[in-house]
Amino acid sequence: MYRLLIVDDEQIITDGLFEIFSNLDLELDIYKAYSGQEALQWLQRTRFDIVLSDISMPGMDGLALMEVIRQSWPRCKVVFLTGFNDFEYVYQAIQHPGVKYLLKSEGYPKVIDAVKESIKEVEDELRILDLLQQSRTQSDMIETLAQSNYFRNFLYDAPGDETVGEDFRRLNIRLNPDAPVIVALGSLTHSGGKSSRAYRQERALAVKMLSDTFLAGQAASVGFIDRYDDLVWLVQPSSSRTHEETVRFLEGMFELILQSCLDSLQMTVAVALTGEPAKWDRIPSVYEKLREQQHYRAGDGTRMIQRVDLFAADLFPDLRERTPRDKAEALTVHLESGRKEEFLELFDELAEPIRTGRAGAAYLTELYYTIALLLLSHVNRWELREKIGADGLMQAELYPTWTERFMHLRGAAAAIFSARQHGEQNRAAAAIDRICVYIEEHISEDLSLVRLAEVIHFNPSYLSRLFKLERGINLSEYIEETRLAAAKEMLRKTELKIAEVGAKVGYEAAHSFTRFFKKWTGLTPQDYREGVRT
């Protein structure tokens, strides 16, 4: 879903355009502002794809606003709508790519067409074929692989400060080793379920190249594939952005990247990123924290973007206490990444010698306790003992045959995956319940998708999708139903004026409240009040 911001200092025009676009069958999340300064506040909070704005406004005019848009959201399309027919304004506006200019006298159909055309332009820019035309040369690919190999090792054993700068120069890494970085982790889900390692890495590389196109020129960044075939980004702000502005920019860009991955690669991605920059020697611990946050996500987590608080307690675990890797490293990868099918298939392959009788007791004992230990480690780490019943994992003697022992391990693994999925569903329900309570308690306030997303620290697009999955209706419909119920209650039980009732359910203009109420009930608020009191 794309975001449209309507800006005009004449309230009747802004409200009229808002209502027209709200009633159109377009995939748009629509916002409005009554001045350039108010629009600036929205642009500082979230990404917008299209801005429909007057040019001549007091304070900050449309051209000044456009310069802010160019700095903050360079892919945003601008449509200027004005009655100020001045050549100088027109001339300045049309010098910028992605900018359209319309006179208010041209009517609503022209405005609608201009916005639809802008939507088409945004969609075209997201298509993978257009993006990959800017792909790497062979030497760039070799450089990318070298950098990825370096940073994969970096995640587990950060080198000393005295060597990082020299490493960066040798590998042509365009990051400042003396400045902290924002870290982001993208967890990739491939369509079709089970897939080969080579296929996953190939697709992850495609996502990396796509993201490079979005981020190029906007921030210094390096993206690479970790040992779980997920993506990690290290980002430093450009000279024109603070760290906070860079994080906000990244959230907006990742929304576009995630949508493009879905449309062009049929892949879903969830992103967790740090809300504050981290020092280089903390990168391994920060990475571990991001992986933990991805595990504790709400719902399926796909296309979710979440900030992670680096100042939370217990942020920096001891990363060297790891499960054995000699025979079960691939199992650990699948378990940590939530790949149930791949885990169970590999488990069955490892246990195959039991059926054929080709393995001795020593091998089976080692294999059993290796797998049991990694399962137990996972159970303890995520506090699943009560749900899994893991007490017998390290007691192979409880089961008389090797077949029964490995069946016990397999059942425990399946239970871990089920508990993880159940936990994600519970956290999704809890998050949506919190949103519903917030709506009821703040019914007269700003209930925009952006504001509600800020309440639970989700990105707006993910919140909208998650709410629909949990409640079966769109978030906007739920808000309107809640406002309607509250309005009916006040009309029945209070003597408040119609305008006062409207203000208490979020409608500052009485005519907007009347239009909303009649749309849902077929009656005006006054007719409804008189009807229920007769």
Coordinates of C-alpha atoms in Angstrom, one line a residue:
M1 CA 0.0 0.0 0.0
Y2 CA 1.4 3.4 -1.0
R3 CA 1.0 6.6 1.0
L4 CA -0.5 9.9 -0.2
L5 CA -0.1 13.2 1.6
I6 CA -2.5 16.0 0.6
V7 CA -1.3 19.5 1.5
D8 CA -3.3 22.8 1.2
D9 CA -3.8 25.7 3.5
E10 CA -7.5 25.9 2.3
Q11 CA -9.2 23.4 4.6
I12 CA -12.2 22.8 2.3
I13 CA -9.9 21.8 -0.6
T14 CA -7.8 19.5 1.6
D15 CA -10.9 17.8 3.1
G16 CA -12.6 17.5 -0.3
L17 CA -9.6 15.9 -1.9
F18 CA -9.2 13.6 1.1
E19 CA -12.8 12.4 0.9
I20 CA -12.6 11.9 -2.9
F21 CA -9.4 9.8 -2.8
S22 CA -10.8 7.9 0.3
N23 CA -13.8 6.8 -1.8
L24 CA -11.7 5.6 -4.8
D25 CA -10.7 2.0 -5.2
L26 CA -7.0 2.7 -4.9
E27 CA -4.4 1.0 -2.8
L28 CA -3.6 4.3 -0.9
D29 CA -3.1 5.2 2.7
I30 CA -4.2 8.8 2.7
Y31 CA -3.1 11.7 5.0
K32 CA -3.8 15.4 5.0
A33 CA -2.0 18.6 6.2
Y34 CA -3.2 22.2 6.3
S35 CA 0.2 23.8 6.0
G36 CA 3.7 23.1 4.8
Q37 CA 4.9 22.9 8.4
E38 CA 2.2 20.3 9.3
A39 CA 3.2 18.4 6.1
L40 CA 6.9 18.6 7.3
Q41 CA 5.9 16.9 10.6
W42 CA 4.3 14.0 8.7
L43 CA 7.4 13.7 6.4
Q44 CA 9.6 13.5 9.5
R45 CA 7.5 10.6 10.9
T46 CA 7.2 8.2 7.9
R47 CA 7.8 7.6 4.2
F48 CA 5.4 9.0 1.6
D49 CA 5.2 7.9 -2.0
I50 CA 3.1 10.8 -3.4
V51 CA 2.6 14.3 -2.1
L52 CA -0.3 16.3 -3.6
S53 CA 0.4 19.9 -2.6
D54 CA -0.5 23.5 -3.2
I55 CA 2.4 25.7 -4.3
S56 CA 1.5 29.0 -2.8
M57 CA 1.0 28.6 1.0
P58 CA 2.0 30.9 3.9
G59 CA 5.1 30.0 5.8
M60 CA 6.5 27.1 4.0
D61 CA 5.4 27.0 0.3
G62 CA 5.2 24.0 -1.9
L63 CA 8.6 24.5 -3.5
A64 CA 10.3 24.7 -0.1
L65 CA 8.4 21.5 0.9
M66 CA 9.6 19.8 -2.3
E67 CA 13.2 20.4 -1.3
V68 CA 12.6 18.7 2.0
I69 CA 11.0 15.8 0.1
R70 CA 14.0 15.5 -2.2
Q71 CA 16.3 15.3 0.8
S72 CA 14.2 12.9 3.0
W73 CA 12.3 10.7 0.5
P74 CA 14.0 11.1 -2.9
R75 CA 11.7 8.5 -4.6
C76 CA 8.5 10.4 -3.6
K77 CA 6.4 11.8 -6.5
V78 CA 5.1 15.4 -6.2
V79 CA 1.9 16.7 -7.8
F80 CA 1.5 20.5 -7.5
L81 CA -2.1 21.6 -7.5
T82 CA -2.7 25.4 -7.4
G83 CA -4.7 28.3 -8.5
F84 CA -1.6 30.5 -8.5
N85 CA -1.0 30.7 -12.2
D86 CA 2.5 32.2 -12.1
F87 CA 5.1 31.3 -14.7
E88 CA 8.0 31.4 -12.3
Y89 CA 6.4 28.9 -9.9
V90 CA 5.5 26.6 -12.8
Y91 CA 9.0 26.9 -14.3
Q92 CA 10.7 26.0 -11.0
A93 CA 8.3 23.1 -10.4
I94 CA 8.8 21.4 -13.8
Q95 CA 12.6 21.5 -13.5
H96 CA 12.5 18.5 -11.1
P97 CA 11.9 14.9 -12.3
G98 CA 8.9 13.2 -10.9
V99 CA 7.0 16.5 -10.4
K100 CA 3.6 17.3 -12.0
Y101 CA 1.8 20.6 -12.1
L102 CA -1.9 21.1 -12.4
L103 CA -4.2 24.1 -12.0
K104 CA -7.1 23.7 -9.6
S105 CA -9.4 24.8 -12.3
E106 CA -8.7 21.6 -14.3
G107 CA -11.0 19.7 -12.0
Y108 CA -10.9 16.5 -10.0
P109 CA -10.6 14.0 -12.9
K110 CA -7.3 15.5 -13.9
V111 CA -6.1 15.4 -10.3
I112 CA -7.1 11.7 -10.0
D113 CA -5.4 10.9 -13.2
A114 CA -2.2 12.6 -12.1
V115 CA -2.1 10.6 -8.8
K116 CA -2.8 7.3 -10.7
E117 CA 0.0 8.1 -13.0
S118 CA 2.3 8.8 -10.1
I119 CA 1.3 5.4 -8.5
K120 CA 2.2 3.7 -11.8
E121 CA 5.6 5.4 -11.8
V122 CA 6.3 4.3 -8.3
E123 CA 5.3 0.7 -9.2
D124 CA 7.5 0.7 -12.3
E125 CA 10.5 1.9 -10.3
L126 CA 10.1 -1.1 -7.9
R127 CA 10.3 -3.7 -10.7
I128 CA 13.3 -5.9 -10.4
L129 CA 14.2 -5.7 -14.1
D130 CA 14.6 -2.0 -14.0
L131 CA 16.7 -2.2 -10.8
L132 CA 18.9 -5.0 -11.9
Q133 CA 19.9 -3.1 -15.1
Q134 CA 22.0 -1.1 -12.7
S135 CA 23.6 -4.4 -11.3
R136 CA 27.3 -5.1 -10.6
T137 CA 30.1 -5.8 -13.1
Q138 CA 32.1 -9.0 -12.5
S139 CA 34.7 -7.2 -10.5
D140 CA 32.0 -5.7 -8.3
M141 CA 30.7 -9.2 -7.6
I142 CA 34.1 -10.4 -6.6
E143 CA 34.5 -7.5 -4.3
T144 CA 31.0 -8.1 -2.8
L145 CA 31.8 -11.8 -2.1
A146 CA 35.1 -10.8 -0.4
Q147 CA 33.4 -8.2 1.8
S148 CA 30.6 -10.7 2.7
N149 CA 33.1 -13.3 3.8
Y150 CA 34.9 -10.7 5.9
F151 CA 31.8 -9.5 7.7
R152 CA 30.4 -13.1 8.2
N153 CA 33.5 -13.7 10.3
F154 CA 33.2 -10.2 11.9
L155 CA 29.7 -11.2 13.3
Y156 CA 31.3 -13.9 15.5
D157 CA 34.7 -12.4 16.3
A158 CA 35.1 -8.7 15.8
P159 CA 38.8 -7.8 15.1
G160 CA 40.6 -5.2 17.2
D161 CA 40.3 -1.5 16.5
E162 CA 43.9 -1.4 15.2
T163 CA 43.2 -3.7 12.3
V164 CA 39.7 -2.7 11.1
G165 CA 40.8 0.4 9.2
E166 CA 43.4 -1.6 7.3
D167 CA 40.9 -4.3 6.5
F168 CA 38.4 -1.8 5.2
R169 CA 41.1 -0.2 2.9
R170 CA 42.1 -3.6 1.5
L171 CA 38.6 -4.7 0.8
N172 CA 37.4 -1.3 -0.4
I173 CA 34.7 -1.1 2.3
R174 CA 33.2 2.4 2.1
L175 CA 32.5 2.7 5.8
N176 CA 34.2 4.8 8.4
P177 CA 35.9 2.4 10.9
D178 CA 36.0 5.3 13.5
A179 CA 32.3 6.0 13.4
P180 CA 29.4 3.8 14.8
V181 CA 27.0 2.0 12.5
I182 CA 23.3 1.2 12.3
V183 CA 22.8 -2.6 12.0
A184 CA 19.8 -4.2 10.2
L185 CA 19.0 -7.9 9.8
G186 CA 16.7 -9.1 7.1
S187 CA 15.1 -12.6 7.6
L188 CA 14.2 -14.1 4.2
T189 CA 11.3 -16.5 3.6
H190 CA 11.4 -18.2 0.2
S191 CA 8.2 -19.2 -1.6
G192 CA 7.7 -22.9 -2.1
G193 CA 9.0 -23.9 1.3
K194 CA 12.1 -26.2 1.1
S195 CA 15.0 -24.9 -1.0
S196 CA 18.7 -25.7 -1.6
R197 CA 21.4 -23.6 0.1
A198 CA 22.7 -22.4 -3.3
Y199 CA 19.2 -21.3 -4.3
R200 CA 18.7 -19.4 -1.0
Q201 CA 22.1 -17.7 -1.3
E202 CA 21.3 -16.7 -4.9
R203 CA 18.0 -15.2 -3.9
A204 CA 19.6 -13.4 -0.9
L205 CA 22.2 -11.9 -3.3
A206 CA 19.3 -10.6 -5.5
V207 CA 17.8 -8.9 -2.5
K208 CA 21.1 -7.4 -1.5
M209 CA 21.6 -6.0 -5.0
L210 CA 18.1 -4.7 -5.0
S211 CA 18.6 -3.0 -1.7
D212 CA 21.9 -1.5 -2.9
T213 CA 19.9 0.3 -5.6
F214 CA 17.5 1.9 -3.1
L215 CA 20.2 2.9 -0.7
A216 CA 22.9 4.1 -3.2
G217 CA 23.7 7.8 -2.7
Q218 CA 21.5 8.1 0.4
A219 CA 23.8 6.5 3.0
A220 CA 27.1 4.6 3.2
S221 CA 26.1 1.0 3.5
V222 CA 27.4 -2.6 3.1
G223 CA 25.0 -5.6 2.8
F224 CA 26.1 -9.2 3.1
I225 CA 24.7 -12.7 3.6
D226 CA 25.1 -14.3 7.0
R227 CA 25.6 -18.0 7.8
Y228 CA 21.8 -18.5 8.0
D229 CA 21.3 -17.2 4.4
D230 CA 19.8 -14.0 5.8
L231 CA 20.9 -10.5 5.0
V232 CA 22.8 -8.0 7.2
W233 CA 23.2 -4.3 6.5
L234 CA 25.7 -1.9 8.1
V235 CA 24.7 1.7 7.5
Q236 CA 26.2 5.1 8.3
P237 CA 24.3 8.3 7.7
S238 CA 25.3 10.8 5.0
S239 CA 26.6 14.1 6.1
S240 CA 23.1 15.7 5.7
R241 CA 21.3 13.2 8.0
T242 CA 21.5 12.5 11.7
H243 CA 21.4 9.0 13.0
E244 CA 17.7 9.3 13.9
E245 CA 16.9 10.7 10.5
T246 CA 18.8 7.8 8.9
V247 CA 16.9 5.2 10.9
R248 CA 13.6 6.8 9.9
F249 CA 14.8 6.9 6.2
L250 CA 15.9 3.2 6.4
E251 CA 12.4 2.2 7.7
G252 CA 10.8 3.9 4.8
M253 CA 13.3 2.5 2.2
F254 CA 13.0 -1.0 3.7
E255 CA 9.2 -0.8 3.2
L256 CA 9.8 -0.3 -0.5
I257 CA 12.5 -2.9 -0.7
L258 CA 10.2 -5.5 1.0
Q259 CA 7.4 -4.7 -1.3
S260 CA 9.7 -5.0 -4.3
C261 CA 11.0 -8.3 -3.1
L262 CA 7.5 -9.6 -2.9
D263 CA 6.4 -8.3 -6.3
S264 CA 9.6 -9.1 -8.2
L265 CA 11.2 -12.1 -6.4
Q266 CA 8.1 -13.6 -4.7
M267 CA 10.0 -13.4 -1.4
T268 CA 8.9 -12.1 1.9
V269 CA 11.4 -10.4 4.2
A270 CA 11.2 -9.2 7.9
V271 CA 13.7 -6.5 9.0
A272 CA 14.9 -5.7 12.5
L273 CA 17.2 -2.7 12.8
T274 CA 18.9 -0.8 15.6
G275 CA 17.4 2.4 16.8
E276 CA 20.8 3.7 17.7
P277 CA 24.3 3.3 16.2
A278 CA 26.6 0.7 17.6
K279 CA 30.4 0.7 18.0
W280 CA 32.2 -1.8 15.8
D281 CA 33.4 -4.0 18.7
R282 CA 29.7 -4.5 19.7
I283 CA 28.6 -5.7 16.3
P284 CA 28.6 -9.4 17.2
S285 CA 26.4 -8.8 20.3
V286 CA 24.1 -6.4 18.4
Y287 CA 23.7 -9.0 15.6
E288 CA 22.8 -11.6 18.2
K289 CA 20.2 -9.2 19.7
L290 CA 18.6 -8.7 16.3
R291 CA 18.4 -12.4 15.7
E292 CA 16.7 -12.8 19.1
Q293 CA 14.2 -10.0 18.1
Q294 CA 13.4 -11.8 14.9
H295 CA 12.6 -14.9 16.9
Y296 CA 10.2 -12.9 19.2
R297 CA 8.2 -11.4 16.4
A298 CA 4.5 -11.1 16.3
G299 CA 2.5 -13.1 13.6
D300 CA 4.5 -14.6 10.8
G301 CA 6.7 -11.5 10.7
T302 CA 6.8 -11.2 7.0
R303 CA 7.3 -7.7 5.7
M304 CA 7.7 -6.5 9.3
I305 CA 10.1 -3.7 10.1
Q306 CA 11.0 -3.3 13.8
R307 CA 13.4 -1.1 15.7
V308 CA 15.4 -2.7 18.4
D309 CA 16.4 -0.9 21.6
L310 CA 20.2 -1.3 22.1
F311 CA 19.9 -0.1 25.7
A312 CA 17.6 -2.9 26.8
A313 CA 18.9 -5.1 29.6
D314 CA 20.9 -8.3 28.8
L315 CA 21.8 -7.0 25.4
F316 CA 25.3 -8.4 25.2
P317 CA 25.3 -12.2 25.7
D318 CA 28.5 -14.3 25.6
L319 CA 28.6 -15.3 21.9
R320 CA 31.2 -18.0 22.4
E321 CA 28.9 -20.3 24.2
R322 CA 27.6 -22.0 21.1
T323 CA 26.1 -25.5 20.4
P324 CA 28.5 -28.1 18.9
R325 CA 28.8 -27.7 15.1
D326 CA 30.8 -30.7 14.0
K327 CA 27.8 -32.9 13.0
A328 CA 24.8 -30.6 13.6
E329 CA 25.7 -27.1 12.4
A330 CA 23.2 -27.3 9.5
L331 CA 20.5 -28.5 11.9
T332 CA 21.3 -25.5 14.1
V333 CA 20.9 -23.1 11.1
H334 CA 17.5 -24.5 10.2
L335 CA 16.3 -24.5 13.8
E336 CA 17.4 -20.9 14.4
S337 CA 15.8 -19.8 11.1
G338 CA 12.5 -21.6 11.7
R339 CA 12.8 -23.9 8.7
K340 CA 10.8 -26.9 9.9
E341 CA 10.8 -28.9 6.6
E342 CA 14.5 -28.5 6.0
F343 CA 15.3 -29.4 9.7
L344 CA 13.2 -32.6 9.7
E345 CA 14.5 -33.7 6.3
L346 CA 18.1 -33.3 7.4
F347 CA 17.3 -35.0 10.7
D348 CA 15.9 -38.0 8.9
E349 CA 19.1 -38.1 6.7
L350 CA 21.3 -38.1 9.7
A351 CA 19.2 -40.8 11.4
E352 CA 19.1 -43.0 8.3
P353 CA 22.0 -45.3 9.5
I354 CA 19.7 -46.6 12.3
R355 CA 17.3 -48.1 9.7
T356 CA 20.1 -49.6 7.6
G357 CA 22.2 -50.7 10.6
R358 CA 25.3 -49.1 9.1
A359 CA 26.3 -47.2 12.3
G360 CA 27.8 -48.4 15.5
A361 CA 26.7 -47.5 19.0
A362 CA 29.6 -44.9 19.4
Y363 CA 28.5 -43.0 16.4
L364 CA 24.8 -43.0 17.3
T365 CA 25.6 -42.0 20.9
E366 CA 27.6 -39.0 19.7
L367 CA 25.0 -38.1 17.1
Y368 CA 22.1 -38.4 19.6
Y369 CA 23.7 -36.2 22.3
T370 CA 24.8 -33.6 19.7
I371 CA 21.3 -33.2 18.5
A372 CA 19.8 -33.4 22.0
L373 CA 22.1 -30.7 23.2
L374 CA 21.3 -28.3 20.4
L375 CA 17.5 -28.9 21.0
L376 CA 18.0 -28.4 24.8
S377 CA 20.0 -25.3 24.2
H378 CA 17.2 -23.9 22.1
V379 CA 14.6 -24.8 24.6
N380 CA 16.5 -23.2 27.5
R381 CA 17.3 -20.1 25.4
W382 CA 13.7 -19.4 24.5
E383 CA 12.2 -20.7 27.8
L384 CA 10.2 -23.5 26.2
R385 CA 10.8 -26.2 28.8
E386 CA 7.2 -26.2 30.1
K387 CA 5.9 -26.4 26.6
I388 CA 8.3 -29.0 25.2
G389 CA 8.9 -31.4 28.1
A390 CA 12.6 -31.5 27.5
D391 CA 13.6 -33.3 30.7
G392 CA 14.4 -36.6 29.0
L393 CA 16.4 -35.2 26.1
M394 CA 19.8 -35.9 27.7
Q395 CA 18.7 -39.4 29.0
A396 CA 18.9 -41.7 26.0
E397 CA 18.7 -44.7 28.3
L398 CA 15.0 -43.9 29.0
Y399 CA 14.2 -45.5 25.6
P400 CA 15.2 -49.1 24.8
T401 CA 16.1 -48.8 21.1
W402 CA 17.9 -46.2 19.0
T403 CA 14.8 -45.9 16.8
E404 CA 12.7 -44.8 19.7
R405 CA 15.4 -42.5 21.0
F406 CA 15.7 -40.6 17.7
M407 CA 11.9 -40.6 17.3
H408 CA 11.8 -38.8 20.7
L409 CA 14.3 -36.2 19.4
R410 CA 12.3 -35.7 16.3
G411 CA 9.1 -35.3 18.3
A412 CA 10.8 -32.7 20.5
A413 CA 12.0 -30.8 17.5
A414 CA 8.5 -30.7 15.9
A415 CA 7.2 -29.5 19.3
I416 CA 9.7 -26.7 19.3
F417 CA 8.6 -25.5 15.9
S418 CA 4.9 -25.7 16.9
A419 CA 5.6 -23.7 20.1
R420 CA 7.5 -21.1 18.2
Q421 CA 4.6 -20.7 15.7
H422 CA 2.1 -20.6 18.6
G423 CA 4.2 -17.9 20.4
E424 CA 4.2 -15.8 17.2
Q425 CA 0.5 -16.0 17.0
N426 CA 0.0 -15.1 20.6
R427 CA 2.2 -12.1 20.3
A428 CA 0.3 -11.0 17.2
A429 CA -3.0 -11.3 19.1
A430 CA -1.6 -9.3 22.0
A431 CA -0.3 -6.6 19.8
I432 CA -3.6 -6.2 18.0
D433 CA -5.5 -6.2 21.4
R434 CA -3.3 -3.4 22.5
I435 CA -4.1 -1.4 19.4
C436 CA -7.8 -2.0 19.9
V437 CA -7.6 -0.7 23.5
Y438 CA -5.6 2.3 22.3
I439 CA -8.3 3.1 19.7
E440 CA -11.1 2.9 22.3
E441 CA -9.2 5.1 24.8
H442 CA -8.1 7.7 22.2
I443 CA -11.1 7.8 19.9
S444 CA -11.0 11.6 19.6
E445 CA -7.3 11.8 18.7
D446 CA -5.1 11.0 15.8
L447 CA -5.7 7.4 14.8
S448 CA -3.8 7.4 11.6
L449 CA -2.0 4.2 10.6
V450 CA 1.3 5.9 11.2
R451 CA 0.3 7.0 14.7
L452 CA -1.0 3.5 15.6
A453 CA 2.2 1.9 14.3
E454 CA 4.2 4.1 16.5
V455 CA 2.3 2.9 19.6
I456 CA 3.7 -0.7 19.2
H457 CA 6.8 0.1 17.1
F458 CA 5.7 -1.7 14.0
N459 CA 6.0 -0.3 10.5
P460 CA 2.6 0.9 9.2
S461 CA 2.3 -1.5 6.3
Y462 CA 2.9 -4.6 8.5
L463 CA 0.4 -3.4 11.2
S464 CA -2.3 -2.9 8.5
R465 CA -1.7 -6.4 7.2
L466 CA -1.4 -8.0 10.6
F467 CA -4.6 -6.4 11.8
K468 CA -6.5 -7.7 8.8
L469 CA -5.2 -11.2 9.5
E470 CA -6.1 -11.2 13.2
R471 CA -9.5 -9.4 13.1
G472 CA -10.7 -10.2 9.5
I473 CA -11.4 -6.5 8.7
N474 CA -9.3 -3.6 7.7
L475 CA -8.0 -1.4 10.5
S476 CA -9.7 1.7 9.0
E477 CA -13.1 -0.2 9.1
Y478 CA -12.5 -1.1 12.8
I479 CA -11.7 2.5 13.7
E480 CA -14.9 3.7 11.9
E481 CA -17.0 1.0 13.6
T482 CA -15.5 2.0 17.0
R483 CA -16.2 5.7 16.3
L484 CA -19.7 4.9 15.2
A485 CA -20.5 2.9 18.4
A486 CA -19.1 5.6 20.6
A487 CA -21.1 8.3 18.7
K488 CA -24.4 6.2 19.0
E489 CA -23.8 5.8 22.7
M490 CA -23.4 9.6 23.2
L491 CA -26.4 10.4 21.0
R492 CA -28.5 8.1 23.1
K493 CA -27.4 8.9 26.6
T494 CA -26.1 12.5 26.6
E495 CA -27.3 16.0 25.7
L496 CA -24.2 16.9 23.9
K497 CA -24.6 18.9 20.7
I498 CA -24.0 17.1 17.4
A499 CA -20.8 19.0 16.8
E500 CA -19.6 18.1 20.3
V501 CA -20.3 14.4 19.7
G502 CA -18.4 14.5 16.4
A503 CA -15.4 16.2 18.1
K504 CA -15.3 13.5 20.8
V505 CA -15.0 10.7 18.1
G506 CA -12.4 12.5 16.0
Y507 CA -14.3 14.7 13.6
E508 CA -13.5 18.4 14.0
A509 CA -15.9 19.5 11.3
A510 CA -19.6 18.9 12.0
H511 CA -20.4 18.3 8.3
S512 CA -17.7 15.6 8.1
F513 CA -19.2 13.8 11.2
T514 CA -22.7 14.0 9.7
R515 CA -21.4 12.6 6.4
F516 CA -19.6 9.7 8.2
F517 CA -22.6 8.9 10.4
K518 CA -25.1 8.9 7.5
K519 CA -22.8 6.7 5.4
W520 CA -22.9 4.0 8.0
T521 CA -26.5 4.3 9.3
G522 CA -28.5 6.0 6.5
L523 CA -29.5 8.6 9.1
T524 CA -28.2 12.0 10.2
P525 CA -27.0 12.1 13.8
Q526 CA -30.0 14.2 14.7
D527 CA -32.5 11.8 13.0
Y528 CA -30.9 8.9 14.9
R529 CA -31.1 10.7 18.2
E530 CA -34.8 11.5 17.7
G531 CA -35.5 8.0 16.6
V532 CA -34.0 6.2 19.6
R533 CA -35.7 8.6 22.0
T534 CA -39.2 8.3 20.7

